[in-house]
Coordinates of C-alpha atoms in Angstrom, one line a residue:
Chain A
M13 CA 0.0 0.0 0.0
A14 CA 1.6 3.2 -1.2
E15 CA 0.6 5.9 1.2
S16 CA 1.6 9.5 0.9
K17 CA 0.3 11.7 3.7
P18 CA -1.6 14.7 2.6
S19 CA 0.7 17.6 3.2
T20 CA -0.1 19.6 6.3
P21 CA 0.6 23.3 6.4
L22 CA 3.8 24.2 8.2
T23 CA 3.0 25.0 11.7
G24 CA 6.4 26.6 12.5
A25 CA 5.9 30.3 12.5
K26 CA 2.6 31.5 13.9
S27 CA 1.3 33.9 11.3
T28 CA -1.5 36.4 12.0
P29 CA -4.8 34.7 11.5
V30 CA -6.0 35.2 8.0
P31 CA -9.7 35.2 7.3
R32 CA -10.2 31.7 5.8
K33 CA -11.0 31.9 2.2
R34 CA -13.1 29.1 0.8
K35 CA -11.2 27.2 -1.7
P36 CA -13.1 27.0 -5.0
L37 CA -14.3 23.5 -5.5
H38 CA -12.5 21.8 -8.3
F39 CA -13.8 18.7 -10.1
R40 CA -10.4 17.2 -9.2
D41 CA -11.4 17.1 -5.5
V42 CA -14.6 15.2 -6.1
A43 CA -13.4 13.1 -9.1
P44 CA -12.3 10.1 -7.0
Y45 CA -15.7 9.9 -5.3
V46 CA -17.4 10.1 -8.7
F47 CA -15.1 7.4 -10.1
I48 CA -15.9 5.0 -7.3
S49 CA -19.6 5.8 -7.0
P50 CA -20.8 3.2 -9.6
F51 CA -19.6 0.4 -7.4
F52 CA -21.2 1.7 -4.3
V53 CA -24.5 2.6 -5.9
L54 CA -24.8 -0.9 -7.5
F55 CA -23.8 -2.6 -4.2
F56 CA -26.3 -0.7 -2.2
V57 CA -29.2 -1.3 -4.6
F58 CA -28.4 -4.9 -5.6
G59 CA -26.3 -6.1 -2.8
L60 CA -27.0 -4.5 0.5
F61 CA -30.7 -3.7 0.2
P62 CA -31.6 -7.3 -0.8
L63 CA -29.6 -8.7 2.0
L64 CA -31.3 -6.5 4.6
F65 CA -34.6 -7.4 3.1
S66 CA -33.8 -11.0 3.4
V67 CA -33.1 -10.6 7.1
Y68 CA -36.5 -8.9 7.4
L69 CA -38.1 -11.7 5.3
S70 CA -36.7 -14.5 7.4
L71 CA -38.6 -13.1 10.4
H72 CA -41.9 -13.2 8.6
R73 CA -44.3 -15.7 7.1
W74 CA -45.2 -14.6 3.6
D75 CA -47.0 -15.9 0.6
P76 CA -45.5 -13.9 -2.3
A77 CA -48.7 -14.4 -4.3
A78 CA -50.7 -12.4 -1.8
G79 CA -48.5 -9.3 -2.1
L80 CA -46.5 -7.4 0.4
S81 CA -49.4 -6.7 2.7
A82 CA -49.7 -10.4 3.5
M83 CA -46.5 -10.4 5.6
N84 CA -46.9 -11.7 9.1
F85 CA -44.2 -11.1 11.6
V86 CA -43.3 -14.4 13.3
G87 CA -40.0 -13.6 15.0
L88 CA -37.6 -16.4 15.1
E89 CA -40.2 -19.0 14.3
N90 CA -38.8 -19.8 10.8
Y91 CA -35.3 -20.4 12.3
I92 CA -36.7 -22.6 15.1
F93 CA -38.7 -24.6 12.6
V94 CA -35.7 -25.1 10.4
I95 CA -33.4 -26.1 13.2
T96 CA -35.8 -28.4 15.1
N97 CA -38.4 -29.7 12.5
D98 CA -37.1 -29.5 9.0
D99 CA -35.8 -33.0 8.3
W100 CA -34.8 -32.2 4.7
F101 CA -32.6 -29.4 6.1
H102 CA -30.9 -31.8 8.4
T103 CA -30.4 -34.3 5.6
S104 CA -29.1 -31.6 3.2
L105 CA -26.8 -30.2 5.9
Y106 CA -25.3 -33.7 6.5
N107 CA -24.9 -34.1 2.7
T108 CA -23.3 -30.7 2.3
V109 CA -20.7 -31.4 5.0
W110 CA -20.1 -34.9 3.7
L111 CA -19.5 -33.6 0.2
A112 CA -17.4 -30.8 1.4
L113 CA -15.0 -33.2 3.1
V114 CA -15.0 -36.0 0.6
S115 CA -14.5 -33.8 -2.4
G116 CA -12.4 -31.2 -0.6
L117 CA -9.7 -33.2 1.2
P118 CA -8.6 -35.2 -1.9
Q119 CA -8.3 -32.0 -3.9
H120 CA -5.5 -30.8 -1.6
L121 CA -4.0 -34.3 -1.1
V122 CA -3.6 -34.5 -4.9
A123 CA -2.9 -30.8 -5.6
L124 CA 0.0 -30.4 -3.2
P125 CA 2.3 -33.2 -4.3
L126 CA 1.2 -32.6 -7.9
A127 CA 2.3 -28.9 -7.7
F128 CA 5.6 -29.9 -6.1
F129 CA 6.3 -32.5 -8.9
L130 CA 5.4 -30.0 -11.6
H131 CA 7.5 -27.4 -10.0
T132 CA 10.6 -29.4 -9.6
A133 CA 10.6 -32.1 -12.3
F134 CA 8.7 -30.8 -15.2
G135 CA 10.5 -28.8 -17.8
R136 CA 9.1 -28.1 -21.2
W137 CA 5.6 -29.5 -20.9
R138 CA 4.8 -27.9 -17.6
N139 CA 2.4 -25.3 -18.9
S140 CA 0.5 -27.7 -21.0
V141 CA 0.1 -30.1 -18.1
V142 CA -1.0 -27.3 -15.8
G143 CA -3.4 -26.2 -18.5
A144 CA -5.0 -29.6 -18.7
Y145 CA -5.5 -29.7 -15.0
F146 CA -6.9 -26.2 -14.9
L147 CA -9.3 -26.5 -17.8
P148 CA -12.1 -28.1 -15.8
F149 CA -12.2 -25.0 -13.6
I150 CA -13.2 -22.6 -16.4
T151 CA -15.8 -24.7 -18.2
S152 CA -19.5 -24.4 -17.9
T153 CA -20.5 -26.4 -14.8
V154 CA -23.9 -27.1 -16.3
A155 CA -22.6 -28.4 -19.6
I156 CA -19.9 -30.6 -18.1
S157 CA -22.2 -31.9 -15.4
L158 CA -24.6 -33.0 -18.1
V159 CA -21.8 -34.8 -19.9
F160 CA -20.9 -36.4 -16.6
S161 CA -24.4 -37.6 -16.1
S162 CA -24.1 -39.6 -19.3
L163 CA -20.6 -40.9 -18.4
F164 CA -22.0 -42.1 -15.1
S165 CA -25.0 -43.8 -16.5
R166 CA -25.4 -47.4 -15.3
D167 CA -25.6 -49.6 -18.4
F168 CA -23.6 -47.8 -21.1
G169 CA -21.6 -45.2 -19.1
V170 CA -17.9 -44.8 -19.8
V171 CA -17.2 -44.8 -16.0
N172 CA -18.7 -48.2 -15.4
A173 CA -17.2 -49.6 -18.6
T174 CA -13.8 -48.4 -17.4
L175 CA -14.2 -49.7 -13.9
T176 CA -15.4 -53.2 -15.0
A177 CA -12.6 -53.3 -17.5
L178 CA -10.1 -52.5 -14.7
H179 CA -11.6 -55.3 -12.7
D180 CA -10.1 -57.8 -15.2
I181 CA -6.5 -56.6 -14.5
P182 CA -4.8 -59.5 -12.8
G183 CA -3.5 -58.7 -9.3
L184 CA -5.2 -55.3 -9.0
G185 CA -8.6 -56.3 -10.1
W186 CA -10.1 -56.8 -6.7
L187 CA -9.8 -53.0 -6.2
F188 CA -12.5 -52.5 -8.8
P189 CA -16.2 -53.5 -8.9
A190 CA -17.1 -56.6 -10.9
D191 CA -20.6 -55.4 -11.6
K192 CA -21.9 -52.1 -13.0
I193 CA -22.6 -49.6 -10.3
D194 CA -26.0 -47.7 -10.4
W195 CA -24.8 -44.3 -9.5
G196 CA -28.3 -43.1 -9.1
Q197 CA -28.7 -45.2 -5.9
P198 CA -28.5 -43.2 -2.7
Q199 CA -25.3 -44.9 -1.5
Y200 CA -23.4 -43.9 -4.6
T201 CA -24.9 -40.5 -5.5
K202 CA -22.6 -38.5 -3.2
W203 CA -19.5 -40.3 -4.5
M204 CA -20.4 -39.3 -8.0
I205 CA -21.0 -35.7 -7.1
S206 CA -17.8 -35.6 -5.1
F207 CA -15.8 -36.9 -8.0
V208 CA -17.1 -34.2 -10.3
V209 CA -16.4 -31.5 -7.7
W210 CA -12.9 -32.9 -7.2
W211 CA -12.4 -33.0 -10.9
R212 CA -13.3 -29.4 -11.2
F213 CA -11.2 -27.9 -8.5
V214 CA -8.1 -30.0 -8.3
G215 CA -6.4 -28.0 -11.0
W216 CA -7.4 -24.7 -9.4
N217 CA -5.7 -25.7 -6.1
T218 CA -2.6 -27.0 -8.0
V219 CA -2.3 -23.5 -9.6
L220 CA -2.5 -21.8 -6.2
Y221 CA 0.2 -24.1 -4.8
L222 CA 2.4 -23.6 -7.8
S223 CA 2.2 -19.9 -7.6
A224 CA 3.2 -20.1 -3.9
M225 CA 6.1 -22.4 -4.7
Q226 CA 7.4 -20.0 -7.3
T227 CA 8.0 -17.6 -4.4
I228 CA 10.3 -20.1 -2.6
P229 CA 13.9 -19.2 -3.4
K230 CA 15.5 -21.7 -5.7
D231 CA 18.7 -22.0 -3.7
L232 CA 16.8 -23.5 -0.8
F233 CA 16.0 -26.5 -3.0
E234 CA 19.5 -26.5 -4.4
A235 CA 21.0 -26.5 -0.9
A236 CA 18.7 -29.4 0.1
T237 CA 19.8 -31.3 -2.9
M238 CA 23.5 -30.7 -2.0
D239 CA 22.8 -32.0 1.5
G240 CA 21.4 -35.1 -0.1
A241 CA 17.7 -34.6 0.6
R242 CA 15.5 -37.0 -1.3
P243 CA 12.6 -35.4 -3.2
W244 CA 10.2 -36.6 -0.5
Q245 CA 12.3 -35.0 2.2
Q246 CA 12.5 -31.8 0.3
F247 CA 8.8 -31.8 -0.1
R248 CA 8.3 -32.6 3.6
H249 CA 10.9 -30.2 5.1
V250 CA 11.4 -27.4 2.6
C251 CA 8.2 -27.1 0.7
L252 CA 5.4 -27.8 3.2
P253 CA 6.6 -25.5 6.0
L254 CA 7.0 -22.6 3.6
L255 CA 3.6 -23.3 2.0
R256 CA 1.7 -23.4 5.2
P257 CA 0.0 -20.0 4.7
M258 CA -1.1 -20.9 1.2
V259 CA -2.4 -24.3 2.3
F260 CA -4.4 -22.7 5.0
F261 CA -5.7 -20.1 2.6
A262 CA -6.6 -22.7 -0.1
V263 CA -8.3 -25.0 2.3
T264 CA -10.3 -22.1 3.7
L265 CA -11.5 -21.3 0.1
T266 CA -12.4 -24.9 -0.4
I267 CA -14.5 -25.0 2.8
I268 CA -16.3 -21.8 2.0
G269 CA -16.9 -22.9 -1.6
N270 CA -18.0 -26.4 -0.8
L271 CA -20.5 -25.5 1.9
Q272 CA -22.3 -23.4 -0.8
L273 CA -22.3 -26.3 -3.3
F274 CA -25.2 -26.0 -5.7
E275 CA -24.6 -26.4 -9.4
E276 CA -23.0 -29.8 -9.6
P277 CA -25.4 -31.7 -7.4
F278 CA -28.4 -29.8 -8.9
I279 CA -27.5 -30.9 -12.4
L280 CA -26.3 -34.4 -11.6
T281 CA -29.5 -35.2 -9.7
G282 CA -31.7 -33.5 -12.3
G283 CA -32.7 -30.8 -9.9
T284 CA -34.4 -33.3 -7.6
G285 CA -31.7 -34.1 -5.1
G286 CA -31.7 -37.7 -6.2
I287 CA -33.3 -40.8 -4.6
D288 CA -33.9 -40.2 -0.9
Q289 CA -32.4 -36.7 -1.4
A290 CA -29.0 -38.2 -1.1
G291 CA -27.5 -35.5 -3.2
K292 CA -29.4 -32.5 -1.9
T293 CA -27.2 -29.8 -0.5
A294 CA -28.2 -27.0 1.8
A295 CA -28.2 -24.4 -1.0
M296 CA -30.4 -26.7 -3.1
H297 CA -32.8 -27.1 -0.2
M298 CA -33.0 -23.3 0.2
Y299 CA -33.7 -23.0 -3.5
A300 CA -36.4 -25.7 -3.4
T301 CA -38.0 -24.2 -0.3
A302 CA -38.2 -20.8 -2.0
F303 CA -39.0 -21.6 -5.6
V304 CA -40.8 -24.9 -5.4
D305 CA -42.7 -24.6 -2.1
G306 CA -43.0 -20.8 -2.4
D307 CA -42.0 -20.4 1.2
F308 CA -39.7 -17.3 1.1
G309 CA -39.6 -16.7 4.8
T310 CA -38.3 -20.2 5.7
A311 CA -36.0 -20.2 2.7
S312 CA -34.4 -16.9 3.9
A313 CA -33.9 -18.4 7.4
I314 CA -32.1 -21.4 5.8
A315 CA -29.9 -19.0 3.9
W316 CA -28.9 -17.1 7.0
L317 CA -28.4 -20.3 9.0
L318 CA -26.1 -21.6 6.2
F319 CA -24.3 -18.3 6.2
M320 CA -23.8 -18.5 10.0
L321 CA -22.5 -22.0 9.6
I322 CA -19.9 -20.9 7.0
A323 CA -18.9 -17.9 9.1
A324 CA -18.5 -20.2 12.2
V325 CA -16.4 -22.8 10.3
T326 CA -14.3 -20.1 8.8
W327 CA -13.7 -18.5 12.2
A328 CA -12.9 -21.9 13.8
N329 CA -10.6 -22.7 10.9
N330 CA -8.8 -19.4 11.4
R331 CA -8.7 -19.8 15.2
F332 CA -7.2 -23.3 15.3
L333 CA -5.4 -23.8 12.0
G334 CA -4.5 -20.2 11.2
Q335 CA -1.3 -18.4 11.8
N336 CA -0.1 -20.4 14.8
D337 CA 3.5 -20.6 13.6
K338 CA 4.6 -22.1 16.9
K339 CA 5.0 -25.3 15.0
A340 CA 8.3 -25.2 13.1
Chain B
M4 CA 14.9 -27.7 -15.7
S5 CA 16.1 -28.3 -12.1
T6 CA 18.1 -31.2 -11.0
T7 CA 16.2 -32.0 -7.9
F8 CA 15.4 -35.5 -8.9
K9 CA 19.0 -36.4 -9.6
H10 CA 19.0 -38.9 -6.8
S11 CA 15.7 -40.6 -7.5
S12 CA 15.7 -43.7 -9.5
L13 CA 14.6 -43.6 -13.1
A14 CA 11.8 -46.1 -12.4
A15 CA 10.3 -44.0 -9.6
N16 CA 10.4 -40.9 -11.8
G17 CA 8.8 -42.8 -14.6
V18 CA 5.9 -43.9 -12.4
A19 CA 5.5 -40.3 -11.1
Y20 CA 5.4 -39.0 -14.7
G21 CA 2.9 -41.7 -15.6
I22 CA 0.6 -40.8 -12.7
V23 CA 0.7 -37.1 -13.6
L24 CA 0.0 -37.7 -17.3
G25 CA -2.7 -40.2 -16.4
G26 CA -4.3 -37.6 -14.2
A27 CA -4.2 -35.1 -17.0
L28 CA -6.0 -37.6 -19.2
I29 CA -8.7 -37.9 -16.6
M30 CA -9.1 -34.1 -16.6
L31 CA -9.4 -34.0 -20.4
A32 CA -11.5 -37.2 -20.9
P33 CA -14.9 -35.7 -20.2
F34 CA -14.3 -33.0 -22.8
Y35 CA -13.2 -35.6 -25.3
F36 CA -16.3 -37.7 -24.8
M37 CA -18.4 -34.6 -25.0
F38 CA -17.1 -33.8 -28.5
V39 CA -17.2 -37.5 -29.6
F40 CA -20.8 -38.0 -28.4
A41 CA -21.8 -34.8 -30.0
T42 CA -21.2 -36.6 -33.4
H43 CA -23.1 -39.8 -32.6
S44 CA -26.7 -40.8 -32.5
D45 CA -28.2 -41.8 -29.2
R46 CA -28.3 -45.4 -30.3
E47 CA -24.6 -45.3 -30.8
I48 CA -23.9 -43.6 -27.5
L49 CA -26.0 -46.1 -25.7
S50 CA -24.1 -49.1 -27.1
L51 CA -21.2 -51.0 -25.5
P52 CA -18.4 -50.2 -25.8
P53 CA -19.3 -46.5 -26.1
P54 CA -18.0 -44.8 -29.2
L55 CA -14.4 -43.6 -28.8
W56 CA -13.9 -41.8 -32.1
F57 CA -15.9 -39.2 -34.0
G58 CA -19.0 -40.1 -36.0
D59 CA -20.9 -38.1 -38.6
N60 CA -24.1 -37.3 -36.7
F61 CA -23.3 -33.8 -35.6
M62 CA -25.6 -31.9 -37.8
A63 CA -28.5 -34.3 -37.0
N64 CA -27.8 -33.8 -33.3
V65 CA -27.9 -30.0 -33.7
R66 CA -31.2 -30.4 -35.6
L67 CA -32.6 -32.4 -32.8
L68 CA -31.3 -29.9 -30.3
V69 CA -33.1 -27.1 -32.0
E70 CA -36.2 -29.2 -32.3
K71 CA -36.2 -29.8 -28.5
L72 CA -35.1 -26.2 -27.8
P73 CA -36.8 -24.1 -30.4
F74 CA -35.1 -21.0 -29.0
F75 CA -31.5 -22.4 -28.8
W76 CA -30.1 -19.7 -31.2
H77 CA -31.9 -17.1 -29.2
N78 CA -30.4 -18.5 -26.0
L79 CA -26.9 -18.5 -27.5
G80 CA -27.5 -14.8 -28.5
W81 CA -28.6 -13.8 -25.1
S82 CA -25.7 -15.5 -23.5
L83 CA -23.4 -13.6 -25.8
Y84 CA -25.2 -10.3 -25.3
V85 CA -25.2 -10.5 -21.5
A86 CA -21.5 -11.6 -21.4
V87 CA -20.4 -8.8 -23.7
A88 CA -22.4 -6.2 -21.9
V89 CA -21.2 -7.3 -18.4
T90 CA -17.6 -7.4 -19.6
A91 CA -17.7 -3.9 -21.2
A92 CA -19.4 -2.5 -18.1
N93 CA -16.8 -4.1 -15.8
L94 CA -13.8 -2.9 -17.9
F95 CA -15.0 0.6 -17.7
L96 CA -16.4 0.9 -14.2
C97 CA -13.8 -1.3 -12.5
S98 CA -10.8 0.5 -14.0
L99 CA -12.4 3.8 -13.2
A100 CA -12.8 2.9 -9.5
G101 CA -9.4 1.1 -9.5
Y102 CA -7.8 4.3 -10.9
A103 CA -9.4 6.4 -8.2
F104 CA -8.2 4.0 -5.4
A105 CA -4.7 3.8 -6.9
M106 CA -3.9 7.4 -7.9
F107 CA -6.0 9.7 -5.7
E108 CA -5.8 10.8 -2.1
F109 CA -9.2 11.4 -0.6
R110 CA -10.9 11.2 2.7
F111 CA -12.0 7.7 3.8
K112 CA -10.1 6.2 0.9
D113 CA -8.8 3.3 2.9
K114 CA -12.1 2.6 4.7
L115 CA -14.0 2.7 1.4
F116 CA -11.5 0.3 -0.1
L117 CA -11.7 -2.1 2.8
F118 CA -15.5 -2.0 2.4
V119 CA -15.1 -3.0 -1.3
M120 CA -13.0 -5.9 -0.3
A121 CA -15.4 -6.9 2.5
T122 CA -18.2 -7.3 0.0
M123 CA -16.3 -10.2 -1.5
L124 CA -16.9 -12.2 1.7
L125 CA -20.7 -12.3 1.1
P126 CA -21.6 -15.6 -0.4
A127 CA -23.8 -15.5 -3.5
F128 CA -26.6 -17.7 -2.3
V129 CA -27.6 -15.4 0.5
G130 CA -28.7 -12.8 -2.0
M131 CA -30.6 -15.4 -4.2
I132 CA -34.1 -15.0 -2.8
P133 CA -34.2 -11.2 -2.2
T134 CA -32.6 -10.6 -5.6
V135 CA -35.6 -12.3 -7.2
I136 CA -38.0 -10.1 -5.2
T137 CA -36.0 -7.0 -6.0
M138 CA -36.1 -7.8 -9.7
S139 CA -39.8 -8.5 -9.7
W140 CA -40.4 -5.1 -8.0
L141 CA -38.3 -3.4 -10.6
G142 CA -40.2 -5.3 -13.3
W143 CA -36.9 -6.7 -14.6
L144 CA -37.7 -10.4 -14.5
N145 CA -37.1 -12.0 -17.8
Q146 CA -35.0 -9.2 -19.0
P147 CA -31.2 -9.3 -19.7
K148 CA -30.6 -6.2 -17.6
A149 CA -31.5 -8.2 -14.5
L150 CA -28.3 -10.1 -15.2
I151 CA -26.2 -7.2 -16.5
V152 CA -26.8 -4.3 -14.1
P153 CA -26.1 -6.0 -10.8
A154 CA -22.9 -7.5 -12.2
A155 CA -21.7 -4.3 -13.9
C156 CA -18.9 -3.6 -11.4
T157 CA -17.4 -6.4 -9.3
A158 CA -15.2 -6.0 -6.2
L159 CA -12.7 -8.4 -7.6
G160 CA -12.4 -6.3 -10.7
V161 CA -11.9 -3.1 -8.7
F162 CA -9.2 -4.9 -6.7
M163 CA -7.4 -6.2 -9.8
M164 CA -7.4 -2.8 -11.5
R165 CA -6.2 -1.0 -8.4
Q166 CA -3.3 -3.5 -8.0
Y167 CA -2.3 -3.1 -11.7
I168 CA -2.6 0.7 -11.9
T169 CA -0.6 1.1 -8.7
S170 CA 2.2 -0.9 -10.2
A171 CA 2.1 0.3 -13.8
I172 CA 1.5 4.0 -13.7
P173 CA 3.7 6.6 -12.1
R174 CA 1.9 9.3 -10.3
D175 CA 4.1 11.9 -11.9
L176 CA 2.6 11.1 -15.2
I177 CA -0.9 11.9 -14.0
D178 CA 0.4 15.2 -12.4
A179 CA 2.2 16.2 -15.5
A180 CA -1.0 15.7 -17.5
R181 CA -2.9 17.9 -15.0
I182 CA -0.3 20.6 -15.3
D183 CA -0.7 20.4 -19.0
G184 CA -4.3 21.2 -18.5
C185 CA -5.9 17.8 -19.2
G186 CA -9.2 17.2 -17.5
E187 CA -9.8 14.3 -15.1
F188 CA -11.8 12.2 -17.6
G189 CA -9.4 13.1 -20.3
I190 CA -6.5 11.8 -18.2
F191 CA -8.4 8.6 -17.6
F192 CA -9.3 8.0 -21.3
R193 CA -6.1 9.2 -22.9
I194 CA -3.5 8.2 -20.5
V195 CA -4.7 5.5 -18.0
L196 CA -6.7 3.3 -20.3
P197 CA -4.1 2.9 -23.0
L198 CA -1.5 2.0 -20.4
I199 CA -3.5 -0.7 -18.7
T200 CA -4.6 -2.8 -21.7
P201 CA -2.9 -6.0 -20.4
A202 CA -4.9 -5.9 -17.2
L203 CA -8.1 -5.0 -19.2
G204 CA -7.5 -8.1 -21.3
T205 CA -7.2 -10.3 -18.3
L206 CA -10.2 -8.8 -16.5
G207 CA -12.2 -9.0 -19.7
L208 CA -11.5 -12.7 -20.1
V209 CA -12.3 -13.6 -16.5
T210 CA -15.5 -11.6 -16.6
F211 CA -16.7 -12.9 -19.9
I212 CA -16.2 -16.5 -18.8
G213 CA -17.9 -15.9 -15.5
S214 CA -20.9 -14.5 -17.2
W215 CA -21.0 -17.1 -19.9
N216 CA -21.0 -19.9 -17.3
N217 CA -23.3 -18.2 -14.8
F218 CA -26.2 -20.5 -13.9
M219 CA -27.7 -19.4 -10.7
G220 CA -28.4 -15.8 -11.9
P221 CA -30.4 -16.7 -15.0
L222 CA -32.0 -19.7 -13.1
I223 CA -33.8 -17.3 -10.8
V224 CA -34.6 -14.3 -13.0
M225 CA -35.3 -15.9 -16.4
R226 CA -38.7 -17.5 -16.6
D227 CA -39.4 -17.9 -20.4
M228 CA -37.6 -20.4 -22.5
E229 CA -37.0 -17.6 -25.0
M230 CA -35.0 -15.6 -22.6
F231 CA -32.9 -18.5 -21.2
T232 CA -29.1 -18.4 -21.5
V233 CA -27.3 -21.4 -22.8
P234 CA -26.7 -23.2 -19.4
L235 CA -30.4 -22.9 -18.6
A236 CA -31.4 -24.1 -22.0
L237 CA -29.2 -27.2 -21.8
R238 CA -30.6 -28.0 -18.4
A239 CA -34.1 -28.0 -19.9
L240 CA -33.1 -31.0 -22.0
Q241 CA -32.9 -33.0 -18.8
G242 CA -36.6 -33.1 -18.7
T243 CA -38.7 -36.2 -18.6
G244 CA -38.5 -39.4 -20.6
Q245 CA -35.7 -40.3 -22.9
T246 CA -32.7 -38.0 -22.4
P247 CA -31.3 -36.9 -25.8
W248 CA -27.6 -37.4 -25.0
G249 CA -26.4 -36.6 -28.5
A250 CA -28.2 -33.3 -28.5
I251 CA -27.1 -32.5 -25.0
C252 CA -23.4 -33.2 -25.9
A253 CA -23.8 -31.2 -29.1
G254 CA -25.2 -28.2 -27.2
S255 CA -22.6 -28.6 -24.4
S256 CA -19.9 -28.6 -27.1
I257 CA -21.2 -25.4 -28.5
A258 CA -21.3 -23.9 -25.0
V259 CA -17.8 -25.0 -24.1
L260 CA -16.0 -24.5 -27.4
P261 CA -15.6 -20.7 -27.1
L262 CA -14.1 -21.2 -23.7
L263 CA -11.6 -23.7 -25.0
V264 CA -10.5 -21.4 -27.8
M265 CA -10.0 -18.6 -25.3
F266 CA -8.1 -20.9 -23.0
V267 CA -5.8 -22.2 -25.6
M268 CA -5.1 -18.7 -26.8
A269 CA -4.5 -17.0 -23.5
S270 CA -4.2 -19.7 -20.8
R271 CA -1.4 -18.1 -18.9
R272 CA -3.2 -14.8 -18.7
L273 CA -6.4 -16.5 -17.7
I274 CA -4.9 -18.5 -15.0
E275 CA -3.1 -15.3 -13.7
G276 CA -6.4 -13.4 -13.8
L277 CA -8.4 -16.0 -12.1
T278 CA -5.9 -16.5 -9.3
A279 CA -5.1 -12.8 -8.9
G280 CA -7.4 -12.2 -6.0
A281 CA -6.2 -15.3 -4.3
V282 CA -2.5 -15.0 -4.8
K283 CA -2.0 -11.3 -4.2
A284 CA -4.5 -10.8 -1.4

């Protein structure tokens, strides 16, 4: 942050008080305010106002068809109902946390060593390989999730065809299923969604870790090599300690993003949440409550509960995993 | 090319390379199958083994797609229109605000900038329901402006432009222009904008792709098939009965192809732009 202090008049010699003249107002003095005003105007109208309205809404029962006059103040009733009585909310919350962990952890377990390997061992083809891993991140979630639906189909899907083919490998075959998996069944739905989410974000995290590794001085690695450190030891003792802040940051982003999961499960389950709602996330439940049931009050309460959950998890994450650099 | 792996055996290295390249194949496979399936009839797609190479059914799939989605070309047009409008608005408004934060001294500057950054912490889904209500009050439902205006100036864009302008433009240049009698808007248009074209390119790419892929926004404000953007239209194919996989893959290919072209042409800049907020923050 470049900061130059606005110049203060010299207060050395006390001069006789001069009647203060009003400086003529130049456009130059208001220009910055004019320049930043579009952002603030847009945010107040389309960001802040709707948010405040949604707090207000969550404290009311309201049938939108009946117009604004039909709002009944019910206090925290919506919140209490959602917390104590809304079974779908409990299910969807469980699904959300499950998906966040099962798709989130492997992202980092793969991205970290992958970034290290790309950083240290890859020469000419590095950018192409990074590009291949990053590509899923920029594509249309809807389009690619639809394609995945076809790849995951039970009888003719490429995924099942591949898995059953792998089952025939001598020695390793037992790792893979002998029969075709019906990914639409509740016990498999979450695995399918997790895979797609993992697929989308593993490259994103790899790029984050790569950019952090590029800030590590090269001679550290060279010194480690001189001392005879194996690649694994270099990764463990040179890379990881220096990457801690970035790991923390990237994991935080994953948690925040995954708890809001909506598009992938929505498309992969055809908007329904799947059999037994096994693939319904909290954000999907909020959407359904508002736009299928038309219950805007309860839906707003769900939104704020989810927001509080995300804030709490982020805070806890900061508190316990954050910058505690006591560990060497 | 570093010599880190001098000590490791050739075999271990080979295995590691194999795993990394295998992973890259897994990343690319869905795209490959999307393009391949787009050129096959449903009967061929539904056979075992699934087709692994291109067929000649692409035009038939596109015809089927348009039959199922009579407004598909409209939808493509709206997607493009919204993405271009949002991108243009962001380039102008974000660089204007970024310029003010980078080159001016004014009261509350730091607090205002902190506020801009703080708005990034608000998750999108919290605004979903009230946004629909706001749009219906304004009478904007089913209109592209419901997607364009709220997204016309993003916090991330302001942040990116401020970073770039701080590093790329010396203040003396601005002062010199003032002394020469150039007006404030004149300085912005004649001096600042030409100097920040690289950052404009990056922000433009990122914004365009974000808008093109946006699903939640149109999902809640667009009600008529005719006004759908491409992601919404594709999702409508998921309807009941027999899913037309060939048509879906053809439509998805059309939706993804522009992104692939952009990515191939400017992958480095795109990756830099998308991670800018994360890496520099």
